[in-house]
PDB file of C-alpha atoms in Angstrom:
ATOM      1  CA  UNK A  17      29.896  -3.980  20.307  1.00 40.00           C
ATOM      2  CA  UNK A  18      28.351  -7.370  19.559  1.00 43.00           C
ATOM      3  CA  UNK A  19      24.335  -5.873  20.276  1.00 45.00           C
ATOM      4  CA  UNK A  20      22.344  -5.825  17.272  1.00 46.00           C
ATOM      5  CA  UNK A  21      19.950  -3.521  19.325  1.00 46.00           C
ATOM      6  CA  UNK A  22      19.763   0.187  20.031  1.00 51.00           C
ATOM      7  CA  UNK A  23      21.726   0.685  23.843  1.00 52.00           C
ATOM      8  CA  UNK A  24      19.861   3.193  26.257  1.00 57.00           C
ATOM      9  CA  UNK A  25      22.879   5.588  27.245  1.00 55.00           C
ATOM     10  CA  UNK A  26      22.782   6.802  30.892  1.00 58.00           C
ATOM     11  CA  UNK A  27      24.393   9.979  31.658  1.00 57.00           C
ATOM     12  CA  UNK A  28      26.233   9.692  35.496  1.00 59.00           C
ATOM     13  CA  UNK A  29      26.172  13.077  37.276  1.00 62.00           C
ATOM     14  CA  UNK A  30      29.332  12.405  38.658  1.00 63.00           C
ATOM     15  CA  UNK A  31      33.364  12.766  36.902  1.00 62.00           C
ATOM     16  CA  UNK A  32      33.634  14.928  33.362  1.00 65.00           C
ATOM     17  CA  UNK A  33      30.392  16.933  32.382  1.00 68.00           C
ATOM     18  CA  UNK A  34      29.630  16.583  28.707  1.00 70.00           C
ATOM     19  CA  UNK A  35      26.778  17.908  27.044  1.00 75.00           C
ATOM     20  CA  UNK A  36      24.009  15.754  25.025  1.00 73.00           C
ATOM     21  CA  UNK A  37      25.103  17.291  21.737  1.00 76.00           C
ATOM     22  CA  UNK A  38      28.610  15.943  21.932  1.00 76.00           C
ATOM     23  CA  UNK A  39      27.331  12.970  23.707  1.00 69.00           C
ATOM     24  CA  UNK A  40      25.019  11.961  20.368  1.00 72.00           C
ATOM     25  CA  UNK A  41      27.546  13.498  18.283  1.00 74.00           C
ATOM     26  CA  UNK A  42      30.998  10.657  19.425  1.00 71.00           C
ATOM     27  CA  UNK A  43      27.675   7.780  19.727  1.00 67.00           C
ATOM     28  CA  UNK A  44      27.505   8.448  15.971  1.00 68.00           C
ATOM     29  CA  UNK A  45      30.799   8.638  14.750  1.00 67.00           C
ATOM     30  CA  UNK A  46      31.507   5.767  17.050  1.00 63.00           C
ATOM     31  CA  UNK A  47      28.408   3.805  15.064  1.00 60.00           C
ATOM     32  CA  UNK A  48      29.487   4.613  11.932  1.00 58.00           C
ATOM     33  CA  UNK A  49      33.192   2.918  12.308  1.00 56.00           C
ATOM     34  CA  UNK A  50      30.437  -0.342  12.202  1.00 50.00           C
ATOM     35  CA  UNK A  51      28.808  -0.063   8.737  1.00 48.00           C
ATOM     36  CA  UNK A  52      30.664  -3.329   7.375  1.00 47.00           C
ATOM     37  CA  UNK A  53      28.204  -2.811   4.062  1.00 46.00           C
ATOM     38  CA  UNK A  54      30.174  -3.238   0.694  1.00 47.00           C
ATOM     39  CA  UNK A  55      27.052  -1.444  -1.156  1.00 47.00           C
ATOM     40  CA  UNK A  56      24.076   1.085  -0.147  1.00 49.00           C
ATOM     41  CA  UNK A  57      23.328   1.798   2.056  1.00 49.00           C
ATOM     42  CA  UNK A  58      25.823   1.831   4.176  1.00 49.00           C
ATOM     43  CA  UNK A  59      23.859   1.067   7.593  1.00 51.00           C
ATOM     44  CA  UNK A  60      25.815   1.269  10.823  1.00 50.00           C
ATOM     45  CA  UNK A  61      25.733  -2.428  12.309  1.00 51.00           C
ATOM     46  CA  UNK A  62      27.684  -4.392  15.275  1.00 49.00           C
ATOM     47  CA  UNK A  63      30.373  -5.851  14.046  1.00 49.00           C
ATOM     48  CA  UNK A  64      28.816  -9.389  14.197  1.00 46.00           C
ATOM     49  CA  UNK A  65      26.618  -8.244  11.745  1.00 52.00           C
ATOM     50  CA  UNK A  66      29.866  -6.596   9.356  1.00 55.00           C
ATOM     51  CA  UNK A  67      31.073 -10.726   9.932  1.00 54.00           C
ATOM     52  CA  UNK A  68      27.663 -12.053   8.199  1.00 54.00           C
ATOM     53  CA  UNK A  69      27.976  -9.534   5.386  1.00 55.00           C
ATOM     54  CA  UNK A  70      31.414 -10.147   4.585  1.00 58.00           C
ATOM     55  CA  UNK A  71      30.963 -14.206   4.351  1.00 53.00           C
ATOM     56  CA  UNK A  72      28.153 -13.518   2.488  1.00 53.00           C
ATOM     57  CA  UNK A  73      30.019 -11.322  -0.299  1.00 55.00           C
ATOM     58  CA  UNK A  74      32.645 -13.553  -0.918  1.00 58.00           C
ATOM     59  CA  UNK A  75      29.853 -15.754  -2.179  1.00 52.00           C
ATOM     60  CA  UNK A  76      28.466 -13.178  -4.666  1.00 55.00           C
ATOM     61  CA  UNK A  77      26.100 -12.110  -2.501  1.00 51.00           C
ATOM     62  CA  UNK A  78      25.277  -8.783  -1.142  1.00 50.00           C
ATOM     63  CA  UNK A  79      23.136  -7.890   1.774  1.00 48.00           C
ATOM     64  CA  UNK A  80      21.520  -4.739   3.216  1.00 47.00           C
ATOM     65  CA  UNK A  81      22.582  -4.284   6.488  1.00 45.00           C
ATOM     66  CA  UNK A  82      18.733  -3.997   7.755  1.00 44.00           C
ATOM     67  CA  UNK A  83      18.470  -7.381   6.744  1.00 43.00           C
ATOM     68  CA  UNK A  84      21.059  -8.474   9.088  1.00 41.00           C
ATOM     69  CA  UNK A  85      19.983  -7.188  12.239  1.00 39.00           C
ATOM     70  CA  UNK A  86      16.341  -5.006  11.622  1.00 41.00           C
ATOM     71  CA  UNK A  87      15.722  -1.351  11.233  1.00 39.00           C
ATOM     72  CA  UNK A  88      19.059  -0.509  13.212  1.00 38.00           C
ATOM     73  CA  UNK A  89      19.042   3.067  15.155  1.00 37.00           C
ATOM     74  CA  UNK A  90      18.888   5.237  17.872  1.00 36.00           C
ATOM     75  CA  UNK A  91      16.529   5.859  20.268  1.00 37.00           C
ATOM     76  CA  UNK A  92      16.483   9.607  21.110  1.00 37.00           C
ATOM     77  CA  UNK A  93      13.726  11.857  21.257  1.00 39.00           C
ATOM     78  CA  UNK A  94      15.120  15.183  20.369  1.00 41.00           C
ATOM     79  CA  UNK A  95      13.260  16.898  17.426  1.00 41.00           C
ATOM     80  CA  UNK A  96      16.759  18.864  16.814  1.00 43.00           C
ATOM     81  CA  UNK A  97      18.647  15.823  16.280  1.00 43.00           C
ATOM     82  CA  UNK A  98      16.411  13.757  14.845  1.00 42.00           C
ATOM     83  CA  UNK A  99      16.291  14.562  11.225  1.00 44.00           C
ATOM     84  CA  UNK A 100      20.758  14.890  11.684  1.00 42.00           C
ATOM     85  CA  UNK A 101      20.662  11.142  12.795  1.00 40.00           C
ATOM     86  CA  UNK A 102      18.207  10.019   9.860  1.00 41.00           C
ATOM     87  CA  UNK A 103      20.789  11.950   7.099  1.00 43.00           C
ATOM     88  CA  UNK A 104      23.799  10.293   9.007  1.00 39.00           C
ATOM     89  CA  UNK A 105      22.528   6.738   9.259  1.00 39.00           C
ATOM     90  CA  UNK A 106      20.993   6.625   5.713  1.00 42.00           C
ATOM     91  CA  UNK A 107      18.104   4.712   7.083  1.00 48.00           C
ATOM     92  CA  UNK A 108      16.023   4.575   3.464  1.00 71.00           C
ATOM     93  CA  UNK A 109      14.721   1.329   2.778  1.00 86.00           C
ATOM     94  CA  UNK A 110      15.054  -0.742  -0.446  1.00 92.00           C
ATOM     95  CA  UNK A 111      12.117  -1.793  -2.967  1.00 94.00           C
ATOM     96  CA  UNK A 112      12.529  -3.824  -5.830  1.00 97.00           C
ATOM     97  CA  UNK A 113       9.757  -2.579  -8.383  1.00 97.00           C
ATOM     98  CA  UNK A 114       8.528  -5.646 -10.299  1.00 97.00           C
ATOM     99  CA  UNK A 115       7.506  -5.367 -14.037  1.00 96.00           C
ATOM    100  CA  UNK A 116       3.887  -5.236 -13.401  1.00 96.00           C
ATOM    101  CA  UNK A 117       3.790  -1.887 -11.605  1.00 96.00           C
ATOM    102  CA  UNK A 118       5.359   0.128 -14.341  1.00 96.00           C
ATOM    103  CA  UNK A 119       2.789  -1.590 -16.502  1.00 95.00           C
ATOM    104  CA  UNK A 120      -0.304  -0.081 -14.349  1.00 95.00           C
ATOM    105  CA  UNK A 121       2.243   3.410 -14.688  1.00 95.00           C
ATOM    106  CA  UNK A 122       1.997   3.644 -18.236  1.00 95.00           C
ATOM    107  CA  UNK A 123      -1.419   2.191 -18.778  1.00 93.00           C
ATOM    108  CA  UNK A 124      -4.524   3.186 -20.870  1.00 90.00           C
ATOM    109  CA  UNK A 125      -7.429   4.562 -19.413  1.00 89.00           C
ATOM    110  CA  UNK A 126     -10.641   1.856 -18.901  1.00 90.00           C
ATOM    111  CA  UNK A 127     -13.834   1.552 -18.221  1.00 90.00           C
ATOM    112  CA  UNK A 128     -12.752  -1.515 -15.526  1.00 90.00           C
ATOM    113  CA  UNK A 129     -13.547   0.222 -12.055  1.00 92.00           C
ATOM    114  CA  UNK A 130     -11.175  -2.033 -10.634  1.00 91.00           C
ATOM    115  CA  UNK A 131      -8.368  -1.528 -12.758  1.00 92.00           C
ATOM    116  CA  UNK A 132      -9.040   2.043 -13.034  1.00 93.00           C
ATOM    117  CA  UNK A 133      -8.569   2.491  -9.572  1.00 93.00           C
ATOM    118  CA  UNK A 134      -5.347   0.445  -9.079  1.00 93.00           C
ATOM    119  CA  UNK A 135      -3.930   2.237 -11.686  1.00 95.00           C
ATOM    120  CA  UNK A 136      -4.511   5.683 -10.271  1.00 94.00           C
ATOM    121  CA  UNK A 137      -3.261   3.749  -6.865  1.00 94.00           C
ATOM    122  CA  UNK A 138      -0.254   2.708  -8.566  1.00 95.00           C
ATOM    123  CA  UNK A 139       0.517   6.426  -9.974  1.00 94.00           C
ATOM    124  CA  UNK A 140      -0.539   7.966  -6.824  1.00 93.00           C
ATOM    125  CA  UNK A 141       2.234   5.889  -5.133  1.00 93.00           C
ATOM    126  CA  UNK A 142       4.635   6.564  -7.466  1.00 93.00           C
ATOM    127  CA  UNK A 143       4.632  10.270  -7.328  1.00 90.00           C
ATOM    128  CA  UNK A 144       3.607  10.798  -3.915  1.00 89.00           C
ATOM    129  CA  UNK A 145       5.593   7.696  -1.603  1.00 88.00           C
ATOM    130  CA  UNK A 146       8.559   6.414  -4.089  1.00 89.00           C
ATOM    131  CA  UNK A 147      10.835   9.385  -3.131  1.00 86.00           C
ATOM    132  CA  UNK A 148      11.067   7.767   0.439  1.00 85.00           C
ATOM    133  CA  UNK A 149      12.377   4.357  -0.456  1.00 89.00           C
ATOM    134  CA  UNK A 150      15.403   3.251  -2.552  1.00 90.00           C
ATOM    135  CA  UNK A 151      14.538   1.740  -6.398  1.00 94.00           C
ATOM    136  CA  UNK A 152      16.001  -0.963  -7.762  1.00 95.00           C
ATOM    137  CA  UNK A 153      14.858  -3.335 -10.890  1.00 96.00           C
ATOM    138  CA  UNK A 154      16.915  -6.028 -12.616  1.00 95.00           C
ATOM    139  CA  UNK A 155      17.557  -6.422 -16.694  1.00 95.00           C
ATOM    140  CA  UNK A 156      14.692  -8.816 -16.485  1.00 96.00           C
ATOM    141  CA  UNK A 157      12.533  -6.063 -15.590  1.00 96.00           C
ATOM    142  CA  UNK A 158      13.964  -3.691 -18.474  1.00 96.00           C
ATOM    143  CA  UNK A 159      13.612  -6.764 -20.839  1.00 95.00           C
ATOM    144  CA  UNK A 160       9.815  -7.563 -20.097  1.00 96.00           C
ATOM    145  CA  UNK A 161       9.006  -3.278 -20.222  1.00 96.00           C
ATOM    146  CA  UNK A 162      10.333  -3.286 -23.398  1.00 95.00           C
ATOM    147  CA  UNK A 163       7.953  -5.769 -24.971  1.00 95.00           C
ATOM    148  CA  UNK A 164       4.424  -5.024 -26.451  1.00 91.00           C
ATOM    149  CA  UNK A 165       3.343  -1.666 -27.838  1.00 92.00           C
ATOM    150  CA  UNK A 166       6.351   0.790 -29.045  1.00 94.00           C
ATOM    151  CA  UNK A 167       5.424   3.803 -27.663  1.00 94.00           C
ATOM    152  CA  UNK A 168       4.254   2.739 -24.159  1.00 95.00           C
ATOM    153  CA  UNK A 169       7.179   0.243 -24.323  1.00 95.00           C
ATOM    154  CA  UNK A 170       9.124   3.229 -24.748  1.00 96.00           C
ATOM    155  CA  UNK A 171       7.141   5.154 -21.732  1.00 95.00           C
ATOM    156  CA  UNK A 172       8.293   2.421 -19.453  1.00 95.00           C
ATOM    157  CA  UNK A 173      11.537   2.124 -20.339  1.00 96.00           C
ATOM    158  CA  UNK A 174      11.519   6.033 -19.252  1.00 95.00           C
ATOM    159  CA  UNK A 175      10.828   5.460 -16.401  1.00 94.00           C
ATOM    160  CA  UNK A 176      13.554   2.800 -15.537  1.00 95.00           C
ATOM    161  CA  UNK A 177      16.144   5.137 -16.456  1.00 91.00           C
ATOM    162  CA  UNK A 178      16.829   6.319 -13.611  1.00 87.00           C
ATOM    163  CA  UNK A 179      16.697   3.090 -11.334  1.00 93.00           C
ATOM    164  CA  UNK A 180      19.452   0.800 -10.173  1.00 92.00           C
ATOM    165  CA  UNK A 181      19.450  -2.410 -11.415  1.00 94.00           C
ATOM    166  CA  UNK A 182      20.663  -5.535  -9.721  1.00 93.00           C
ATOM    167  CA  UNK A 183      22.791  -7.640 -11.091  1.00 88.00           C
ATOM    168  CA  UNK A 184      21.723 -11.391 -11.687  1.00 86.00           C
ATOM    169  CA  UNK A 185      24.251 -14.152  -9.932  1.00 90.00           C
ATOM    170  CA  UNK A 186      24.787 -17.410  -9.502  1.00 92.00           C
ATOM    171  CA  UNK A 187      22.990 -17.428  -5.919  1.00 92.00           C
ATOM    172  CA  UNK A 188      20.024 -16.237  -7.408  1.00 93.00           C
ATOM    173  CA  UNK A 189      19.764 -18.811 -10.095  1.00 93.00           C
ATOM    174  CA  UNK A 190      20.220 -21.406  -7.560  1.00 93.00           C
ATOM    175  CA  UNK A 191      17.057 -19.908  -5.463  1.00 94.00           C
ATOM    176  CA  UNK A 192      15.289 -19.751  -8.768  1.00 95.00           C
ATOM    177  CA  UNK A 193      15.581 -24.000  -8.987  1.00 95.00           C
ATOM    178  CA  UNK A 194      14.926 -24.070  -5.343  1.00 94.00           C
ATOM    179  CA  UNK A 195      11.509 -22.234  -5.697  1.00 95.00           C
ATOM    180  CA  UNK A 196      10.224 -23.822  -8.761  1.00 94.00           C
ATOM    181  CA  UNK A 197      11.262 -27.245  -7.092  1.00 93.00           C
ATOM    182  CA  UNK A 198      10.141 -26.981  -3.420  1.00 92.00           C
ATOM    183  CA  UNK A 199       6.914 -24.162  -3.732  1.00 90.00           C
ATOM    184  CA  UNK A 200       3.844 -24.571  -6.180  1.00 87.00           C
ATOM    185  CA  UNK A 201       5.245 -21.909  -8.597  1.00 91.00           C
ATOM    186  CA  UNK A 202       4.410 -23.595 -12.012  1.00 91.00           C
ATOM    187  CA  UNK A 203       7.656 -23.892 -14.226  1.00 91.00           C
ATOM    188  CA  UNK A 204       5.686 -21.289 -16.737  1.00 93.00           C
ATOM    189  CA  UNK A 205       6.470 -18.684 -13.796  1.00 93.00           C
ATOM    190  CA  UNK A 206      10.458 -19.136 -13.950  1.00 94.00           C
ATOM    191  CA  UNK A 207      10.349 -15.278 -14.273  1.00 95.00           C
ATOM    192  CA  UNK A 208       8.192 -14.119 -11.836  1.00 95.00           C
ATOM    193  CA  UNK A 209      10.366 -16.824  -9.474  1.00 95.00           C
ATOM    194  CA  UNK A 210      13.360 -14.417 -10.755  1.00 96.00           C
ATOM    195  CA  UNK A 211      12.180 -11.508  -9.874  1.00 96.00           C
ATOM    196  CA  UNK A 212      11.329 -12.754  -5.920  1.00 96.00           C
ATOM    197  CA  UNK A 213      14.777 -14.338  -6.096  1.00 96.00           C
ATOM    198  CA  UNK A 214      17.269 -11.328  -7.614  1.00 96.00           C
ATOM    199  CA  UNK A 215      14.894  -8.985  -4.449  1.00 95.00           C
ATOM    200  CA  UNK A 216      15.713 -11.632  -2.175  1.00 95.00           C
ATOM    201  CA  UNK A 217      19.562 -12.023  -2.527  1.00 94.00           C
ATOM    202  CA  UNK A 218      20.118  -8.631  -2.696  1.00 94.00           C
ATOM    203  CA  UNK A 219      18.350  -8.150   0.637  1.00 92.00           C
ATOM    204  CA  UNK A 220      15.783  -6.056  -0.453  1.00 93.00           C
ATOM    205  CA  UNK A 221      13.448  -4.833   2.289  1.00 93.00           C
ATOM    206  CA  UNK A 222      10.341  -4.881  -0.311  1.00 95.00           C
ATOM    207  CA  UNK A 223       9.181  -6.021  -3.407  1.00 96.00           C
ATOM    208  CA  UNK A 224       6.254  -4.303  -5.251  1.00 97.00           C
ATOM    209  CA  UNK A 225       4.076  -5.946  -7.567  1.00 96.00           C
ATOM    210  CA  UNK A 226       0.698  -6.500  -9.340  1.00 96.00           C
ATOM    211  CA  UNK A 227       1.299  -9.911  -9.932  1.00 92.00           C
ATOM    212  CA  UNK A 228      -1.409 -11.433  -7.579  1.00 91.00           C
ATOM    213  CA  UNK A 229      -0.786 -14.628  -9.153  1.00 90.00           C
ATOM    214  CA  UNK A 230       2.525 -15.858  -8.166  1.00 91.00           C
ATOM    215  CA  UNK A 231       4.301 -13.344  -6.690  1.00 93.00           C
ATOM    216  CA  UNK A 232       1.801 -11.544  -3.974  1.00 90.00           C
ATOM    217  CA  UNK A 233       0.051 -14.660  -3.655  1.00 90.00           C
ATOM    218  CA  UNK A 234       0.047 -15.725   0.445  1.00 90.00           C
ATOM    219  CA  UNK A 235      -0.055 -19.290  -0.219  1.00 89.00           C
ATOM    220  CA  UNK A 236       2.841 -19.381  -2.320  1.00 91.00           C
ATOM    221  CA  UNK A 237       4.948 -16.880  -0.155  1.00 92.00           C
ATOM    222  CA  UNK A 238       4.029 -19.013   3.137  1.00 91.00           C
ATOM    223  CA  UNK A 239       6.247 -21.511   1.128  1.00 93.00           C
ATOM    224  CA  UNK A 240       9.118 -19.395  -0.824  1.00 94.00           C
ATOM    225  CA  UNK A 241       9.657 -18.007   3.137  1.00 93.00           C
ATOM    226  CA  UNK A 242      10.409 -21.148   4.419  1.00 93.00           C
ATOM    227  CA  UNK A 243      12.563 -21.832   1.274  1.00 94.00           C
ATOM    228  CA  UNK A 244      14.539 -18.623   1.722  1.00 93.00           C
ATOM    229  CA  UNK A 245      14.769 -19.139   5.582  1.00 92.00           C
ATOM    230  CA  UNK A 246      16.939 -22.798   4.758  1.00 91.00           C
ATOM    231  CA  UNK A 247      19.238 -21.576   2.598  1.00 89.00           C
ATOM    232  CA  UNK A 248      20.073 -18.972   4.452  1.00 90.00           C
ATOM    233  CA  UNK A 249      17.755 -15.148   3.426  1.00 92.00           C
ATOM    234  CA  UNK A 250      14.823 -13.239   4.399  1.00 92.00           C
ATOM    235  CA  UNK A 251      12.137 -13.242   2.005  1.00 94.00           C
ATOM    236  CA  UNK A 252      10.884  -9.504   1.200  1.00 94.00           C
ATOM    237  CA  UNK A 253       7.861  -7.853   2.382  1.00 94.00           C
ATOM    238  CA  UNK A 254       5.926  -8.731  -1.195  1.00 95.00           C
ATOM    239  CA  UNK A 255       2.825  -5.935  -1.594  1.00 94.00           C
ATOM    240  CA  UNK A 256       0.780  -4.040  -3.744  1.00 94.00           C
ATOM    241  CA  UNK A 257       1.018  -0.058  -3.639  1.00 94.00           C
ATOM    242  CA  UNK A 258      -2.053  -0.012  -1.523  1.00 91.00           C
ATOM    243  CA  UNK A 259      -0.003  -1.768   1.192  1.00 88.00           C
ATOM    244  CA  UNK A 260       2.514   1.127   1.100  1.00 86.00           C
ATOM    245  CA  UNK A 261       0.718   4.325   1.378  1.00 77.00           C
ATOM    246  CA  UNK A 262       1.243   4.686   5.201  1.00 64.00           C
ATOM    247  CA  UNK A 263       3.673   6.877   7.203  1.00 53.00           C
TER     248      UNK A 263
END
């Protein structure tokens, strides 16, 4: 189709009558023969789009189709076919939960105001708004949770259980040296520069931290963007829970 944006269908009253439930019904199936994704999810994209993702694999490297082309979909109105579309297009997004936030999950209570509060943010997020997004974390993530105290090591490692991890590669590695070169990461953050790089190859529409130092830091992401832009990604949305307790 070649249009990485949604097409506004016009029905003609002349030739063959065909109602709008069949109409939206052969637009999706038609959509679908378009995913071109190798992993979830499998988001219907123009086929320029499938090209990207395929040169892009046979370097190791795997992209979410909404990191091609944007929040792909259709524009149609109809409550009755709304929630069918969302189910058929798989339009959940992907977060990458840093080490940090399952650190504020399994934390003590305290008399800090400040951290008492993020930490019933962080929870509140967790069981309220992390059903609507897709999880992922990385070994480096199970390998920092497992340090410190035994048993809330143990209650953090819980929780990863169920979370996909993503795999480490050699692209990553390379946008690790690229960040600690070219930004103002200091070389004592080579994991924190990980954990933005493993969420950025693997096209993940969000990463969510408590790391305010190097990772949701504004200065340092003005630069990692511009990093990410020349060689060739999209840099993820980088928040705190607060930041994702909309709609």
């Amino acid at each position: 189709m070649g249009s990485p944006l949604p097409l506004r269908l016009k029905i003609h009253p002349d030739g063959h009558q065909i109602s709008i439930d069949d109409l939206v019904d052969a637009t999706l199936k038609l959509t679908l023969l378009h995913h071109g994704s190798l992993k979830s999810p499998r988001l219907p994209i123009p086929l320029f789009g499938s090209d990207r993702i395929a040169y892009r694999r046979l370097q190791g490297i795997y992209l979410a189709p909404q990191r091609v082309i944007g929040n792909f979909g259709f524009k149609y109105k109809s409550k009755k076919h709304k929630g069918k579309i969302k189910s058929l297009l798989h339009m959940s997004e992907t977060i990458y939960i840093e080490t940090s936030i399952f650190g504020y999950l399994t934390a003590r209570s305290t008399k800090n105001l400040i951290l008492a509060a993020n930490i019933e943010v962080t929870r509140d997020w967790w069981t309220n708004y992390s059903g609507f997004l897709e999880l992922y974390a990385s070994q480096l993530v199970v390998d920092e949770a497992a340090l410190g105290d035994e048993e809330i090591a143990n209650q953090r490692l819980s929780l990863l259980q169920n979370i996909t991890l993503l795999e480490p590669n050699e692209a990553a590695e390379q946008l690790v040296i690229q960040f600690l070169e070219k930004s103002n990461l200091p070389p004592k953050a080579a994991n924190d520069a990980a954990h933005i790089a493993i969420a950025t190859v693997h096209g993940m529409d969000y990463l969510l931290t408590w790391n305010c130092k190097h990772i949701a830091n504004a200065q340092i992401q003005k630069k990692l963007t511009q990093i990410c832009f020349d060689f060739g990604y999209q840099l993820p949305t980088i928040c705190t829970p607060y930041e994702l307790m909309g709609e």
